[in-house]
Each structure stands twice: as C-alpha cells, then as structure tokens.
Amino acid sequence: MAETQYSERPRPESESEVEWHARSLEEIYETVESSKTGLDSEEASDRLERYGPNEVETDSGASPLRIFLEQYTSVLIWVLIVAAGVMAAIGETIDAGVIAGIVVFITLFGFAQDYRAEQSIQALAELSTTYAMARRDGEKTEIDATRVVPGDVIFVDSGDVIPADARLLESSNLRVDESILTGESISVTKTPETLPDDVTIAERKNVLHKDTVVERGSGIAVVVETGPETEIGQIATALEEADERDTPFQAELDRLGKIIAAAVIGVVTMIAVAELVIGDTEPVQVFMTAVAVAVSAVPEGLPAVVTLSLALGARRMAEQNALVRRLPIVEALGSVDVICTDKTGTLTEEEMTVTRLAANREIYDVTGTGYDTDGEIRHDGESVDVDRLEKLLCCGLLCNDVELGRREDRNESASKDGELAYLGDPTEISLFVAAQKAGFDHTELRKRYPRVGELEFTSERKRMTTLHETPDGGHVAYTKGAPEVVLERCTREYVDGEIVDLTEDRRAEIEARTESFAEDALRVMGFAFTPDAAETIPEDDERDLVFLGLQGMLDPPRPEVAGALEGCLNAGIGVVMITGDNATTARAVGREIGLESARILTGPELEELSEGELAEVVEDVDIFARTSPEHKTQILQTLQRKGHTVAMTGDGVNDAPAIKNADVGVAMGIRGTDVTEQASDIVLLDDNFATIRDAVRQGRRIFDNVRKFVNYFLSANGAHVLLLFSGIMSGAGLVMTPIMFLWINVITDGIPALTLGVDPEADDVMDRPPRPPGEGVITDRIMSSIGGIAVLITATLLPLFYYYNQVVGDLVVAQTMVFTAFVFMAIARIGAIRTRYGLGPFSNNRWLVGAIALTLTLQLLVLYTPLSVLFGVTPLSVGHWLQIGLVVAVFSILMAGFVALQDRYFDRY
C-alpha cells in the first residue's frame, strides 16, 4: 500500500488523548467499537484501510549520497573549488589539478569516516515484531503484526513481543519487561484492574505497550492504539521533529570559512584596483595574484587535519567502548559541564545482588557483586558456617524459577558466544547466586527435593510457595514474598536448627529489621517453610509457617564509578542522577558513589514546579527520582537555558527525544534500543559511566589538539596573506607562487599538523574547568598569535625577499629563499605551541618527529630534484642556507619574546 494513503489517520480527536488505563472495560469496548470476541475479518480490513499499518517509521540513517553531499557544505571547500576553477580557466592546469586533488582527498576522507560510523550503528540489531495472535471471526488466528488494528483482541504468552498498545482484559501471572520504554530492568506485573488518571506510564499495570516483551505468564488484551499512535510511535514522531544541531566547532568552522572568504574577496579587490587602475598590470597576472591570495589565505589542509584528528579520537574512544556516530561531537565532549546519567546499569551493575541476610536472630553480610558466584557470608567480619543458613538459602534456591541456559540475543548475565547464563527474574537470580556463594549446588538440590506443586506469585498474593518431595518420601513447602505478607502467616521461627514460637516481641523485632534494611535501600524478601506439608497446597492456604529470615538485595554501584565521578567533579563537570527508582534507593546509591545531594527532587514534585521555579533549583539538585522520560527532557532544556552544555544518557525508546536534543546524546549499547541509538551521538558499548568520563577526557584532549593545529595553520595563513599583500603593495612583487603556498599549506604544514592530532593529553586536562559555552577554538590568544606571528614572519622574510629580488635581481632565488625559510619557521612555531600545553617542543610524540623529518626531506627533494622545475625554484648554496638559518634564528628569538608577552596578558590556553 502506498505510504501517502495513511498520511492522515482519521482517528477521532476524543480518542487521541484517551487515558486508557483509567477507563472501565465497558468504556474501552465502546470507544474502540469492539468486544471480547474481537473483530471479523471484513471489519479488520476496513480498519486497516482507515488507520494504516501497525508500523512505526524511524530514521533509517543517512544514505551514502547524503553523507557524500554533506562533505561539500563547508565554505572552505567551496573557496578551494572556485580557486581551482579560476586556475583552470587561465590555463594553470597543474595548479588547478593540485587544488582539485586536495578537494577530492578531503571529501573522500570525510565520507569514508562518516559512512563507516553510520554502518556501525546500522549493524546493531533492530527490534522487530513479526506475528501476533488475535481473535478474528471468533477464532484465534496468527496474523502479521503490521495488520493488527484498534479493536483487535490479542493473546500474549511468555516470550512474545507485544504488537501494539492494548488494554488488558485477563492475565495469569503476567509479567512484562518494559525496559525498552522505561529503562528500568525489573519486569512489571500486569493486571486488568482500572487505575486512577494520574499514574505514570511505568505504573500503568493494566496496559500493554508495543514492543515490550512478556517475561512470564499470559494475558488477553484489546488493542487501543497502533503504529504512530502508540507510546513508542509518539516518541518516534517527537524524535523526527527534533532539530539537528551543529556542534559549536562546526558552527565555528563555518563562520571561519565565511570570514576567510570575505577576507579573500576584500584583499583581492584592493589588489585588483591597485594593479588595474593605479598600475599597469595585465589582467592574467591580476588573476594569478588573486589566486595566490586565495590559496595563501585558505588553510587547505585544515579540513583534512580536523577530520583525521576527530577520526583518530573516535577510533581511540571506540577502543574504550564509546562508539562515535558523528565525528564533530568528539570535540563537543570537551565543553560538557553537566552529565545527566541513568542509575540502573550505568552507575550500577544492573545485576541484583543479595548483600545482607537476617537469620538465627543475627545479621550476616554477603560479599561479591552481580551474578559472579565468588563471595562469602560473614558475621562481624568473620566467615561463618553456612550450615547455619542452609534453610534460608535453600528456600531462596528451591522456591525459584531461575534456570541456567543459553541466551544469545540479550546481554543480561550472559557472556559472549551464547555461554551459560541465568534465565529468569533479576530478583530470583540474586537469590540463586546467594545460595551458590554458600556452596549449594542447584542441580543436586533440585534432584533431592523435586518440585511437585506450586502457588504462583501474583501482585495480589505478594508471595510464592513451592511444594517439594523430600528424600524420605515426605513433603516440604517453601514460601517467599513481601516480608509483611510472609511474616503474618508465620507462627513459629527457625533458630539454629530448632523451631521455636514466634512471639510478639520477636515479630516486632523482625518488622524493625525489615524497615532498617529498606532504609539502606535494600529490596527485602521474607522466607518461611512448612516442614511437614501435605501432598497438595490448597489455594491461599499458606498458614502456620515457620519463619526462616530475610534477604536484602540491591543493584550495587559499579566499582569504577566512584573514581570516575570524582574525576568529573574535579574537572568542573556536574553529575546529575536521573532515575525512575524511589528517592531512598537513589540517595543510597548516590552516597556510595560520592554523589552527596543536598536536595533530591522527585517526579511528582517536579511537576508541581513552574518553569521559573525549576530554573531556580535545577542547579542545586544532584538526584532526580521517580522521574519519567518526559521529566528528562524538561530537566535537559532547563539546564540548557541556564547556559550549560549537557550530555544526556538513556536507553529506553522514550529517552530518545531527550538524547536527540542534548548537546551530547549518549545511548546504551547493551540495553539500549535501536531508536535510542539512532538518536544518539555516542553509543556506550559497555553501558558504563566511567566510559563517559573517559570520553570527556578524550574530548578535551582532542579539543586541545584541534586548538593547537588551528593556531598552527591560521598563524601560517595570516603570515601568508600579510607577506604576500605587503610584497605586492610595496612593489617588491609576488613573494611566492600559488603552488608554493599550496605546498606549505598541505604538505610542510599539513603533515606535522596531522601528528599534532595525536599529541598526548596535557597533565591538567581533567583538572581544569570546562571551557565556557561561548568560548570557541579561536580565542583572543590565538587571534593575537595569528596577527603577531604574521607580523614577525613578514618582518623577517620580506627584507630577505627584497634583497634578492631588488638588489641581486633574481626573482627565482628570492622566492626560493622565502619558500624554504618559511618551511623551517614552521618547526619553531610547533615548538612554541606545544610548550604552552606542558609538552617539550618535540617530546612525547614520535609521529611529530617523523613528520618534521619527512617534510624537511620533501623540501630538499623539491629543491634538488627535477621537481624544482614544477615548483619554479632553484637549488640553494651553502651561503643561502646560512642566511636562512640566521633569519630563522632571529624569528625564533622574536617569537619567544612574543609568547612571553602573551603569557602576561592572556590565559594559558
């Protein structure tokens, strides 16, 4: 069907903003014009025509043609193209060919890098839904998921991907993984009860959302929204509407190109007027002079050096698990002064871990983190006899649905190549691992105590009970669940191998212990057993249980996060945790990683603030809890309006708009969705906050290096223009030919500049504050360098040129002397620039030493081989070299004094 056929979906306006979770089932049926029996085929076909296919269109990425054409958006490129055209028009085909070759190299190099980054992200697995089970014509029918329409009654089972947004009609122990939408890893229990209007998306337990995954159980639901009208569809639409924004560096390069173009036009106009009107110069010579000015003013090698430097930085970041999707964003990282980060999986392991036990009227600590079974159980710092905890741990292991298997399509607790992984709910996995740390073998234990019955966990019961046959032919029942629910069903307590009465005082002590666990941000579960159980378990008949104890678990912080966060704070970068978890858990995690917030703001509190009120407090809040993705966008925009450069992390589909609008959008590569990755600038391949810190470090290093070679290039080009202009206006003549300027710009300046891009970082790179948002690459100091060095070079080289051209009367020797001296002056300029960053003139960069040796060798080849004919130069004698050495020495001394003067009046960088 044609795409335009569905450009307008005639859904009634009253339907477009329906709070489906707050409607009764009768109202739902009436609104979608359906019933529990579903639709017939004819009606479904009509609705497919009316509403369109159940598809969410997302950005498929840039085409190769678009990537290639984007390489020609730089003003500098077009200045070179015009220069090549002029040279070709006046018959200077060699010069025109050299300039055209440079343009082709720059554009092809940029295309190759951008295309490679685009292919890398396209290679990430895409989410797709293929089939859905719906009731059509009164029968269960498997249909293409794109043909699901509002009013369809659908059936979902464990492992299914939900095909559309649907209101739940019936459920059986239904739990859904909604991390794609909410970013939270814990699955959600789904039930059909009607809910209040004001619950968040994460709390809408009676609604199934498109592209979320059924983790266990089954359900029946009626479809209420399809395609772009679903929650994920609306997010994709918002994503398409988000503006693409240039990084500050892109904007600055564009501005620089326009300035250079304007300067070229101005200088050429002045020279043309002077030579054509005042003087008596041939028009062809005026054209040659104009091209020489253009070539001298344009830093031809700058786009290539910038691209290569960013590409090398991107490659280094990829080696550190940060995949860069847009090269210019590498530089933008250096100006980030606020990082808004998720908690789950980024600051924490995203692997629930049992850390504390309560049994035998004592407290025990469990070491180790995540799903690694290395760890032990301690009491007062000493290892304990695990036999004392056998009943509690075995209860957690046997009353548990976790299995060991192979999972290749998800990363949770699995290693590469489909190795064994824990399959099941994260909370149950933590109980499973805790028992393994104590040495209990699940295979052997489940053989000894085979399960013969169970009462499943539901959100109403808040507990689970399993019945097992014992080796002697009897039965034992194990129960786990919410501590208060389990405790109220217990009349006895298990203490050091004995069953004793559970007194009211002990009951109160256990309740207090549960509260203390919760205050430490632990998720607490209670455990009990029935030693002499019947052969069957009557429904809701868990009574007269024996209380075994408590297990407290949490998602522990990643061990490297505390150091990474401290490094960010020392670098003047604010870190803001934004989580859907409760404030208590967020505060506890923040405390462990060193994020001590004076104020925590929750989502409901944020909604009560006006835009102005939020702006007043946003910089004082380090932790936002109970937030939705919409809150993320609100926080981001408020910080940006306050003048901050913000990096925003996210993984769920509805994080995508915030990531798209952030100054630096960071997606999670492991648990992130395809839509979020497409919206991002950087994808973290390990979902680790420390990787963000490392990326910022690399961004600052790269920006320093970009600043070095921009200074290096533009100071040379400023000298080119002033030297050429002064020579022409003074009547001395054309100081250097266009091909000489090209040689200096692309080869003798370009090759060393490339190696500046791999300079090591300065010692203080993470000790200085982020650069102000309005501060670009070209600072007042660099502007003074461009002007000052231009004056110094002109003052030392113009007399040399004048002497050989006017006194000696040999223009070729004069141009050769200036040409060669300029190349050697570049070495002195490199040393001065690097010294400012705490580096020796040529230390810590073997590539730079090699590049300088190469450029000097190439210069000698130009002078002493047949290439001299092409460049219009002549071999130099020993006397000539001594004079060049003297001029370069004088320049170096003057430049050293100039740099010292700069240090008095300008900042270091």
Short mmCIF file of N, CA and C in Angstrom, two decimals, residues 113 249 305-315 324 327-331 702 706 709:
data_model
loop_
_atom_site.label_atom_id
_atom_site.label_comp_id
_atom_site.label_asym_id
_atom_site.label_seq_id
_atom_site.Cartn_x
_atom_site.Cartn_y
_atom_site.Cartn_z
N GLN A 113 34.93 8.17 6.66
CA GLN A 113 34.79 8.09 8.11
C GLN A 113 33.33 8.15 8.54
N PHE A 249 31.84 23.67 17.37
CA PHE A 249 33.00 23.64 16.49
C PHE A 249 32.58 23.68 15.02
N VAL A 305 42.90 17.79 8.28
CA VAL A 305 43.52 17.56 9.58
C VAL A 305 42.46 17.47 10.67
N VAL A 306 41.45 18.34 10.60
CA VAL A 306 40.36 18.28 11.59
C VAL A 306 39.67 16.93 11.50
N THR A 307 39.31 16.50 10.29
CA THR A 307 38.61 15.23 10.12
C THR A 307 39.45 14.06 10.63
N LEU A 308 40.73 14.05 10.25
CA LEU A 308 41.60 12.95 10.67
C LEU A 308 41.77 12.95 12.18
N SER A 309 41.96 14.12 12.78
CA SER A 309 42.13 14.19 14.23
C SER A 309 40.89 13.68 14.95
N LEU A 310 39.72 14.11 14.48
CA LEU A 310 38.48 13.63 15.10
C LEU A 310 38.30 12.13 14.87
N ALA A 311 38.69 11.65 13.67
CA ALA A 311 38.57 10.23 13.38
C ALA A 311 39.49 9.40 14.27
N LEU A 312 40.72 9.87 14.46
CA LEU A 312 41.64 9.15 15.34
C LEU A 312 41.13 9.15 16.77
N GLY A 313 40.58 10.30 17.18
CA GLY A 313 39.99 10.35 18.52
C GLY A 313 38.81 9.41 18.65
N ALA A 314 37.98 9.36 17.59
CA ALA A 314 36.83 8.46 17.61
C ALA A 314 37.28 7.00 17.68
N ARG A 315 38.35 6.68 16.96
CA ARG A 315 38.86 5.30 17.00
C ARG A 315 39.38 4.95 18.39
N VAL A 324 31.44 6.51 18.40
CA VAL A 324 31.06 7.86 17.99
C VAL A 324 30.30 7.78 16.67
N LEU A 327 31.30 12.58 13.97
CA LEU A 327 32.67 12.98 14.31
C LEU A 327 32.76 14.31 15.05
N PRO A 328 32.05 15.38 14.64
CA PRO A 328 32.22 16.66 15.34
C PRO A 328 31.86 16.61 16.81
N ILE A 329 31.07 15.59 17.21
CA ILE A 329 30.66 15.53 18.62
C ILE A 329 31.85 15.20 19.51
N VAL A 330 32.91 14.64 18.94
CA VAL A 330 34.10 14.33 19.73
C VAL A 330 34.64 15.61 20.37
N GLU A 331 34.65 16.68 19.58
CA GLU A 331 35.11 17.97 20.11
C GLU A 331 34.13 18.53 21.13
N ILE A 702 41.33 15.99 22.50
CA ILE A 702 41.17 16.26 21.08
C ILE A 702 40.95 17.76 20.83
N VAL A 706 43.04 20.10 18.49
CA VAL A 706 42.43 20.88 17.42
C VAL A 706 42.86 22.35 17.55
N PHE A 709 46.50 22.80 16.23
CA PHE A 709 46.77 22.90 14.80
C PHE A 709 45.96 23.99 14.11
#
